[in-house]
mmCIF file with all atom_site columns, C-alpha atoms in Angstrom:
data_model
loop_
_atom_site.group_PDB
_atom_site.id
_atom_site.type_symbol
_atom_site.label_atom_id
_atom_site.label_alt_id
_atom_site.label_comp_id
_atom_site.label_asym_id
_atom_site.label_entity_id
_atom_site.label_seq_id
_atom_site.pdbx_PDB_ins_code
_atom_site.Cartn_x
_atom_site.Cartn_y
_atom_site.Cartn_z
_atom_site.occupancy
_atom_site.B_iso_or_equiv
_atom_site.pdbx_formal_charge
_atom_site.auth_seq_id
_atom_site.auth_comp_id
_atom_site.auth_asym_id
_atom_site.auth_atom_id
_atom_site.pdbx_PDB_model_num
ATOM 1   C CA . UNK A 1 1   ? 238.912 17.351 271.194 1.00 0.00 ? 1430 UNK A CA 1
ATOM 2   C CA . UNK A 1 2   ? 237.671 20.476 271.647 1.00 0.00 ? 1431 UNK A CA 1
ATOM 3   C CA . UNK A 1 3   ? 235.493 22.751 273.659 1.00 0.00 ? 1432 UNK A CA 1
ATOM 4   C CA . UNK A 1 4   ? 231.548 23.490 272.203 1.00 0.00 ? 1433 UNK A CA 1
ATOM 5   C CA . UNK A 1 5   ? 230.925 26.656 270.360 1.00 0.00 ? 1434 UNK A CA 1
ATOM 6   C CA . UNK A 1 6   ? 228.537 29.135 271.099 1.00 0.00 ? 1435 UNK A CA 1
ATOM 7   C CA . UNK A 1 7   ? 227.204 28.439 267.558 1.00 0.00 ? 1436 UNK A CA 1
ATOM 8   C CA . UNK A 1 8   ? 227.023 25.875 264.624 1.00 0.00 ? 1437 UNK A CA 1
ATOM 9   C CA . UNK A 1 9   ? 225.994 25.589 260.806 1.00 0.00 ? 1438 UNK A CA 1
ATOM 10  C CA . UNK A 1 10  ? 225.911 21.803 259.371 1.00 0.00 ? 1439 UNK A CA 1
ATOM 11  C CA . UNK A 1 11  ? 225.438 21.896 255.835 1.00 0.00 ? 1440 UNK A CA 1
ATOM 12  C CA . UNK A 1 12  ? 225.463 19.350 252.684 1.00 0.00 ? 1441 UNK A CA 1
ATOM 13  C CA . UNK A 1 13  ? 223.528 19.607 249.393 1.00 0.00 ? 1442 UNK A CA 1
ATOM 14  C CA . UNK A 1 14  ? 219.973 19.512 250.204 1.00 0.00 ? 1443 UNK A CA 1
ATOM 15  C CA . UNK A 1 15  ? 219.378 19.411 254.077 1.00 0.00 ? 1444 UNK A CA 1
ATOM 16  C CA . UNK A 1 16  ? 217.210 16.364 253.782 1.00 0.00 ? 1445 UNK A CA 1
ATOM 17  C CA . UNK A 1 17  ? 219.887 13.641 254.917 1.00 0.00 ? 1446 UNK A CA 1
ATOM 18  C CA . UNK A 1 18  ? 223.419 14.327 256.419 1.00 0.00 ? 1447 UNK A CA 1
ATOM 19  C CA . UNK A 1 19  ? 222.970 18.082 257.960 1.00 0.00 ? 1448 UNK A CA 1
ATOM 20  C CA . UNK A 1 20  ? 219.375 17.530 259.252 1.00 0.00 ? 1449 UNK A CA 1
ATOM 21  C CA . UNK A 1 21  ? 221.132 13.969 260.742 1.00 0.00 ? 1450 UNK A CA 1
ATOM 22  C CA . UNK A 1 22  ? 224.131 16.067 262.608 1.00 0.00 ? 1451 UNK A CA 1
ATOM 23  C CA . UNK A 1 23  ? 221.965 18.897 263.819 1.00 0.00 ? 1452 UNK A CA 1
ATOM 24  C CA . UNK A 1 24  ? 219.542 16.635 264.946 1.00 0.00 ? 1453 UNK A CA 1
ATOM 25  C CA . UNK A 1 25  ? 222.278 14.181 266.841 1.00 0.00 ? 1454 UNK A CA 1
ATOM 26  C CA . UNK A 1 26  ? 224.436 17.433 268.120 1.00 0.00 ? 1455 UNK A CA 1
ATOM 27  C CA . UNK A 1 27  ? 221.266 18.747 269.827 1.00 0.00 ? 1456 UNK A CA 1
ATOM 28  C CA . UNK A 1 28  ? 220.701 15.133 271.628 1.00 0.00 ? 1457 UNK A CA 1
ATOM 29  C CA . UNK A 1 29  ? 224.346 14.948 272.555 1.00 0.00 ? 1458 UNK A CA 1
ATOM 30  C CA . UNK A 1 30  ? 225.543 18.073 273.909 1.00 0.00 ? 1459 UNK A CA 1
ATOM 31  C CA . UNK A 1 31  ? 222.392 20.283 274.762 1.00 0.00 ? 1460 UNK A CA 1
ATOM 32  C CA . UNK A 1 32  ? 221.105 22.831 273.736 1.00 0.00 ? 1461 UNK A CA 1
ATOM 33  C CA . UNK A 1 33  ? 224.198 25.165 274.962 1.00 0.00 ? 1462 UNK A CA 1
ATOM 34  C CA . UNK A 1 34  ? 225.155 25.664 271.508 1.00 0.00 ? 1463 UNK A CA 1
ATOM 35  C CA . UNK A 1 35  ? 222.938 27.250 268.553 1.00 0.00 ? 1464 UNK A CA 1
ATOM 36  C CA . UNK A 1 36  ? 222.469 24.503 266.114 1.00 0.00 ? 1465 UNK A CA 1
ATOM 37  C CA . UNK A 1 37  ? 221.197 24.817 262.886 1.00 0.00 ? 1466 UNK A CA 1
ATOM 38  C CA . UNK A 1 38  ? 221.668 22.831 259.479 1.00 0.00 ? 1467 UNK A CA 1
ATOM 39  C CA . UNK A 1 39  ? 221.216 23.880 255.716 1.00 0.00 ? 1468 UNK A CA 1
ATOM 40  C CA . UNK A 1 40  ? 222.016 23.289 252.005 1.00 0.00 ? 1469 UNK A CA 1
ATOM 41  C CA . UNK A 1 41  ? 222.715 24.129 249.094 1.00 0.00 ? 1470 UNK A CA 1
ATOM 42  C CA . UNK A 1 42  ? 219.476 23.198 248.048 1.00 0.00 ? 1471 UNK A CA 1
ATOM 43  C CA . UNK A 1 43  ? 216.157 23.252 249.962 1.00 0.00 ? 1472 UNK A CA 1
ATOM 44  C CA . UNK A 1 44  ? 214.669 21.529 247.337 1.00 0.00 ? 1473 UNK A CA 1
ATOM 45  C CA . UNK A 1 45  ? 213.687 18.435 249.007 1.00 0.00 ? 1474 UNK A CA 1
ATOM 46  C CA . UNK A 1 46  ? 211.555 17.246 252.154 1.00 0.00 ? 1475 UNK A CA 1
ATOM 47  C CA . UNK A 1 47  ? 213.563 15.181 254.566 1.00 0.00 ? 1476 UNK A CA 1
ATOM 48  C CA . UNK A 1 48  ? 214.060 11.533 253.738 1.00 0.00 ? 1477 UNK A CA 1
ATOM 49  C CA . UNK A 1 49  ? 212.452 8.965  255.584 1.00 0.00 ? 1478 UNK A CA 1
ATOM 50  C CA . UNK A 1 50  ? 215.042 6.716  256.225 1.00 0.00 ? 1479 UNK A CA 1
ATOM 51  C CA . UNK A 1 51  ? 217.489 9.323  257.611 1.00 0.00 ? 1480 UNK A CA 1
ATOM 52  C CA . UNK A 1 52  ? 214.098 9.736  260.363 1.00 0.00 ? 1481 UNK A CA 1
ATOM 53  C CA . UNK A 1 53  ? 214.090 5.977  260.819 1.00 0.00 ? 1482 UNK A CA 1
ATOM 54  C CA . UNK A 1 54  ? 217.760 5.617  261.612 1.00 0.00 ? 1483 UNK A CA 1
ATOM 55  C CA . UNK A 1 55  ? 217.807 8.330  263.429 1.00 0.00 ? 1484 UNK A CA 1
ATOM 56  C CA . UNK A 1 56  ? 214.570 6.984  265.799 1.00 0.00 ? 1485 UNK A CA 1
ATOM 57  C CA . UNK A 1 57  ? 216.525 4.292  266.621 1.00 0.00 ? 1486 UNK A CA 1
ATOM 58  C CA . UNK A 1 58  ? 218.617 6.440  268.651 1.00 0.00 ? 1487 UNK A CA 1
ATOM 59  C CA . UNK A 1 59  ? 216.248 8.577  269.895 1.00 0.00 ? 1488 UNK A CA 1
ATOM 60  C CA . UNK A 1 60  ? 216.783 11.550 267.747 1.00 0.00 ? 1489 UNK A CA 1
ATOM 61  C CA . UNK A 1 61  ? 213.147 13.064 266.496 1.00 0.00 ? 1490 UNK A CA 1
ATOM 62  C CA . UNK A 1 62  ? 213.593 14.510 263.064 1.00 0.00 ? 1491 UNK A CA 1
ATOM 63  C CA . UNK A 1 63  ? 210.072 14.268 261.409 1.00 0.00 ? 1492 UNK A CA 1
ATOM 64  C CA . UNK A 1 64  ? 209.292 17.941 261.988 1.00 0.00 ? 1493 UNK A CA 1
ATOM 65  C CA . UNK A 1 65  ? 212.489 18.975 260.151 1.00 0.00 ? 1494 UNK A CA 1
ATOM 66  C CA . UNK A 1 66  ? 211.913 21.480 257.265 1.00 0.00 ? 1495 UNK A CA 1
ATOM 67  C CA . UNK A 1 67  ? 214.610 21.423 254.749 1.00 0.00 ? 1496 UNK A CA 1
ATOM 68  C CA . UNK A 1 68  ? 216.313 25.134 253.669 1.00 0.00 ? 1497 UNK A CA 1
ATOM 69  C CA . UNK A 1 69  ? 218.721 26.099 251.554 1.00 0.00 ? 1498 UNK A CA 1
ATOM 70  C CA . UNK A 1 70  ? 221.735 28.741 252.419 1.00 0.00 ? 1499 UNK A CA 1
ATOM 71  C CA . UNK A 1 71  ? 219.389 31.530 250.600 1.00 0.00 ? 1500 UNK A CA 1
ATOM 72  C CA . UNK A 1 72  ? 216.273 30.395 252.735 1.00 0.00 ? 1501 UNK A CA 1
ATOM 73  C CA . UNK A 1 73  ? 218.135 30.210 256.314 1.00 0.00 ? 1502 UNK A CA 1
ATOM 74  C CA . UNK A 1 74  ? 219.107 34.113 255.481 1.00 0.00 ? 1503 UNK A CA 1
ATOM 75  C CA . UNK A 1 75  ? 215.608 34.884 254.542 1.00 0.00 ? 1504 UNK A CA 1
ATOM 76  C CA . UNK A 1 76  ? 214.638 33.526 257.934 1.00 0.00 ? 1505 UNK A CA 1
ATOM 77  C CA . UNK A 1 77  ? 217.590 35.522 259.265 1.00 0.00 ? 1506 UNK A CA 1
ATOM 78  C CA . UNK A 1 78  ? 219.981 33.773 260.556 1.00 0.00 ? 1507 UNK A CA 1
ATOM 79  C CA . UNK A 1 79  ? 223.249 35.507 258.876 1.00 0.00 ? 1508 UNK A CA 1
ATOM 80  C CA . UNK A 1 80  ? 226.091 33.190 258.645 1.00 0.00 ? 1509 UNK A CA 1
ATOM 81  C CA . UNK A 1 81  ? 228.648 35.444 260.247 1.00 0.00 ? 1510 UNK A CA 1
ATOM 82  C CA . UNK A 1 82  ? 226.436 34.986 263.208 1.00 0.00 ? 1511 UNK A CA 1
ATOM 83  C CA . UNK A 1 83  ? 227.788 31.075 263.771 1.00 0.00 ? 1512 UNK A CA 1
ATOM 84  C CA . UNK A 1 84  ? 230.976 30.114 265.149 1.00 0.00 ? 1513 UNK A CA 1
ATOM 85  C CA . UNK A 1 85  ? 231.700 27.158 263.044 1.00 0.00 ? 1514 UNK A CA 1
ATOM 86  C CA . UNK A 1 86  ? 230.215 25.676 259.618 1.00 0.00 ? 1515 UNK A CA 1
ATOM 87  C CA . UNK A 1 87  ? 230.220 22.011 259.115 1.00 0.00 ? 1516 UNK A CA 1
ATOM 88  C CA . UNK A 1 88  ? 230.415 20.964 255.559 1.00 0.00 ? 1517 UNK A CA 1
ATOM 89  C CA . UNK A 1 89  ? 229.729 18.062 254.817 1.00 0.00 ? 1518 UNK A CA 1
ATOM 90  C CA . UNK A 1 90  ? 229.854 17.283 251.164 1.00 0.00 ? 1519 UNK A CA 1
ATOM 91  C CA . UNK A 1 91  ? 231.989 18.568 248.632 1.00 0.00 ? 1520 UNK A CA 1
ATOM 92  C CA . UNK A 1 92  ? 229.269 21.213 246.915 1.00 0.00 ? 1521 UNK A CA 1
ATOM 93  C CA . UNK A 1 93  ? 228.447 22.367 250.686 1.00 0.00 ? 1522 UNK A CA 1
ATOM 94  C CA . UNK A 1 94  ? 232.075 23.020 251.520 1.00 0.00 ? 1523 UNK A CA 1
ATOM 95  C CA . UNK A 1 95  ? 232.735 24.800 247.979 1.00 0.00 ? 1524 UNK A CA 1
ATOM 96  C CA . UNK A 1 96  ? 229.331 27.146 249.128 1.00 0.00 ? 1525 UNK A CA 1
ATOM 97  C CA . UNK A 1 97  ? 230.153 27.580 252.727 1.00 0.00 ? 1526 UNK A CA 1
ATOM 98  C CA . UNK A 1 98  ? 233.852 28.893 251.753 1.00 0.00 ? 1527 UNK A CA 1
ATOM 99  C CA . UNK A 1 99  ? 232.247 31.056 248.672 1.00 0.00 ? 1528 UNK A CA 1
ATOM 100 C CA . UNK A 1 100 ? 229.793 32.522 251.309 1.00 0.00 ? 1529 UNK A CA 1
ATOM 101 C CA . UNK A 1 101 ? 232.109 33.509 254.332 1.00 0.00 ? 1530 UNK A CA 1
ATOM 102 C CA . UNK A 1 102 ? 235.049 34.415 252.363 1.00 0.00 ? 1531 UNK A CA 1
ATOM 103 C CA . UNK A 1 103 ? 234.333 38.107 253.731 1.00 0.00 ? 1532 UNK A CA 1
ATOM 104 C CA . UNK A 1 104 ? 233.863 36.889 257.747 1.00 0.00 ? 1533 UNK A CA 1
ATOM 105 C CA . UNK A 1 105 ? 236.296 35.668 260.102 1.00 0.00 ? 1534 UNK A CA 1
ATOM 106 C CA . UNK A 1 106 ? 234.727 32.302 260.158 1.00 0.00 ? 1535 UNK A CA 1
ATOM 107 C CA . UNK A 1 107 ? 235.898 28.667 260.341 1.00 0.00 ? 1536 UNK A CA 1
ATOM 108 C CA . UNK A 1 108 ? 234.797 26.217 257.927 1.00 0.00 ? 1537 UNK A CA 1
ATOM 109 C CA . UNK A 1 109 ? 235.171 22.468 258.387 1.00 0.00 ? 1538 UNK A CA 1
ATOM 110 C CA . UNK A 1 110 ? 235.005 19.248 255.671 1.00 0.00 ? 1539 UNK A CA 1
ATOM 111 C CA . UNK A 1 111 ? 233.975 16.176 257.157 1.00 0.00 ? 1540 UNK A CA 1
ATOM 112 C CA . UNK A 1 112 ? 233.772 13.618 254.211 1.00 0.00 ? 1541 UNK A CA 1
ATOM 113 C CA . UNK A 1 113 ? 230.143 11.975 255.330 1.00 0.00 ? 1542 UNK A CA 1
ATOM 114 C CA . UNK A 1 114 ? 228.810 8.902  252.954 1.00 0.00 ? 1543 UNK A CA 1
ATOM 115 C CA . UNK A 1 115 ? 225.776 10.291 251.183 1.00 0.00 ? 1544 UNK A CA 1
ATOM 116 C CA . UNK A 1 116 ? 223.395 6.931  251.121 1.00 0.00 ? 1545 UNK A CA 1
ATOM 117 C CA . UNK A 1 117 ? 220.822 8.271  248.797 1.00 0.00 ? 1546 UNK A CA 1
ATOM 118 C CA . UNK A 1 118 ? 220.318 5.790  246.275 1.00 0.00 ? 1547 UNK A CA 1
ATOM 119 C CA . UNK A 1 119 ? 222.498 2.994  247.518 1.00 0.00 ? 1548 UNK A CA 1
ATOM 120 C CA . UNK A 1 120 ? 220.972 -0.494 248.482 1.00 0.00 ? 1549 UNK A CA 1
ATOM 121 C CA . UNK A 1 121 ? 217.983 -2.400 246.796 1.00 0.00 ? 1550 UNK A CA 1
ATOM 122 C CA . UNK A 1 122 ? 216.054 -3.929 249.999 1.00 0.00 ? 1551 UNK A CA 1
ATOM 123 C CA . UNK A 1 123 ? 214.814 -1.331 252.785 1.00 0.00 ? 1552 UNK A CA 1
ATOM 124 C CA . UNK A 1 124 ? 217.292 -3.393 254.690 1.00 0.00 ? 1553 UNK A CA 1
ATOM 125 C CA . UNK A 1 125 ? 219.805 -2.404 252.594 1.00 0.00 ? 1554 UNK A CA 1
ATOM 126 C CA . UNK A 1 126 ? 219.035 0.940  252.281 1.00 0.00 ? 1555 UNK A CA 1
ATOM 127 C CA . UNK A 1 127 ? 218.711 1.100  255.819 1.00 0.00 ? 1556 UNK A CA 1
ATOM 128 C CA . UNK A 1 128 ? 222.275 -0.192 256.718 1.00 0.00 ? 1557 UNK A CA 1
ATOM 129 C CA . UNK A 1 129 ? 223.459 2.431  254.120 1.00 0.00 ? 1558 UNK A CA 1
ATOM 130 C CA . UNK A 1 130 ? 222.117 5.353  256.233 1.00 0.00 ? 1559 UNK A CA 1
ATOM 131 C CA . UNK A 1 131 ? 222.931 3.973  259.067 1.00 0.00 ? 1560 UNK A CA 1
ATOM 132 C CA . UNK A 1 132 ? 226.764 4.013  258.365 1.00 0.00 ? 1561 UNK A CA 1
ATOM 133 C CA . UNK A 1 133 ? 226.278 7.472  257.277 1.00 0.00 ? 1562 UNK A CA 1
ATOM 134 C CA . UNK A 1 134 ? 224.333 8.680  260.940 1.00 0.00 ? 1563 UNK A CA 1
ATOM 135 C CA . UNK A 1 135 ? 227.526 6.573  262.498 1.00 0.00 ? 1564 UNK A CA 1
ATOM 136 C CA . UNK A 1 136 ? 230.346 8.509  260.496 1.00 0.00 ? 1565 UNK A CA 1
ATOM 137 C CA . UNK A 1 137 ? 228.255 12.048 261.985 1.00 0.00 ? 1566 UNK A CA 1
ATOM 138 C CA . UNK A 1 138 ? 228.297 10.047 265.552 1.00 0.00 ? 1567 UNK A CA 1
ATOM 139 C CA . UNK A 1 139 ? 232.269 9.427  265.146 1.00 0.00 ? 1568 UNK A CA 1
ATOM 140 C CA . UNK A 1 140 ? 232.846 12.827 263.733 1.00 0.00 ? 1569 UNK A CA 1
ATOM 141 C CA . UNK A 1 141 ? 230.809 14.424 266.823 1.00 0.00 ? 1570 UNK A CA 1
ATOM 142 C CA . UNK A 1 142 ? 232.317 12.517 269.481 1.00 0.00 ? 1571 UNK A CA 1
ATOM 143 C CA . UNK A 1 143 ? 236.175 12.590 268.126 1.00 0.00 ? 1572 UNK A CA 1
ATOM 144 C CA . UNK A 1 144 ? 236.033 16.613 267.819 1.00 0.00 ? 1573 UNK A CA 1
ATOM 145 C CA . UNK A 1 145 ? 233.821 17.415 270.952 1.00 0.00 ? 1574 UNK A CA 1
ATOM 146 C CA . UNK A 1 146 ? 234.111 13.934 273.321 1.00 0.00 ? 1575 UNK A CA 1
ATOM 147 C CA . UNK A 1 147 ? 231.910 11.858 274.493 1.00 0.00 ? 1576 UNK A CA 1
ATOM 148 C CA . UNK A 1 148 ? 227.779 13.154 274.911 1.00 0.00 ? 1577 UNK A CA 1
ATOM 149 C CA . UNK A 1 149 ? 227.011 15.053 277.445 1.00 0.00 ? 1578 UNK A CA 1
ATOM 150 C CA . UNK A 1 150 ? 223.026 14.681 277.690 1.00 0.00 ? 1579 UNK A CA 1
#
């Protein structure tokens, strides 16, 4: 475990699932002490709706989240040596976080998370898929930076 930093990038492929998920759940657990932002590799799609359901359940408000890509979150201007810490967590995000702070004295983490896009047949299904992936953030979260603090 250890302590918060000032400032934190999660990132995956298209900000519509996983990053959106641990921004989202980072904010409701530890505050708003640290800068929290999430992006992709792609901003190419709107978030998914089941990644705002499970999320709900735990009292985590996404519906207002606007997906961006890397590109788009410097347009907006947040520069990436700005944060502290980037969060990868898919393969393609890692491979673009490390390609875009290979010039910065930045760390870059890989947390394997379960991308449940397209797995299940029944909403229930689906649901339980997305559910396992908000859990892995929740595990992730709590084993590097303890139990919430909100």
């Amino acid at each position: 475990m250890t302590s918060l930093p000032q400032s934190i990038l999660f990132c995956c492929d298209h900000n519509s699932v996983r990053s959106p998920m641990a921004e989202g759940i980072m904010k409701k657990f530890y505050g708003t002490g640290t800068y929290v932002q999430s992006a992709g590799v792609h901003g190419d799609l709107d978030i998914d709706g089941f990644c705002i359901a499970v999320c709900q359940e735990i009292e985590v408000e996404l519906s207002r989240h606007r997906s961006r890509s890397f590109d788009e979150m410097e347009e907006w201007g947040d520069d990436l040596s700005s944060f502290d810490l980037i969060v990868a967590l898919s393969p393609a995000s890692q491979r673009k976080a490390l390609e875009l702070t290979r010039f910065f004295h930045l760390d870059v983490d890989y947390w394997p998370i379960m991308d449940p896009t397209g797995l299940g047949e029944s909403r229930e299904e689906k649901l339980r898929h997305y559910r396992q992936t908000r859990d892995q953030i929740i595990s992730h979260l709590k084993d590097r930076w303890g139990e919430p603090t909100e």
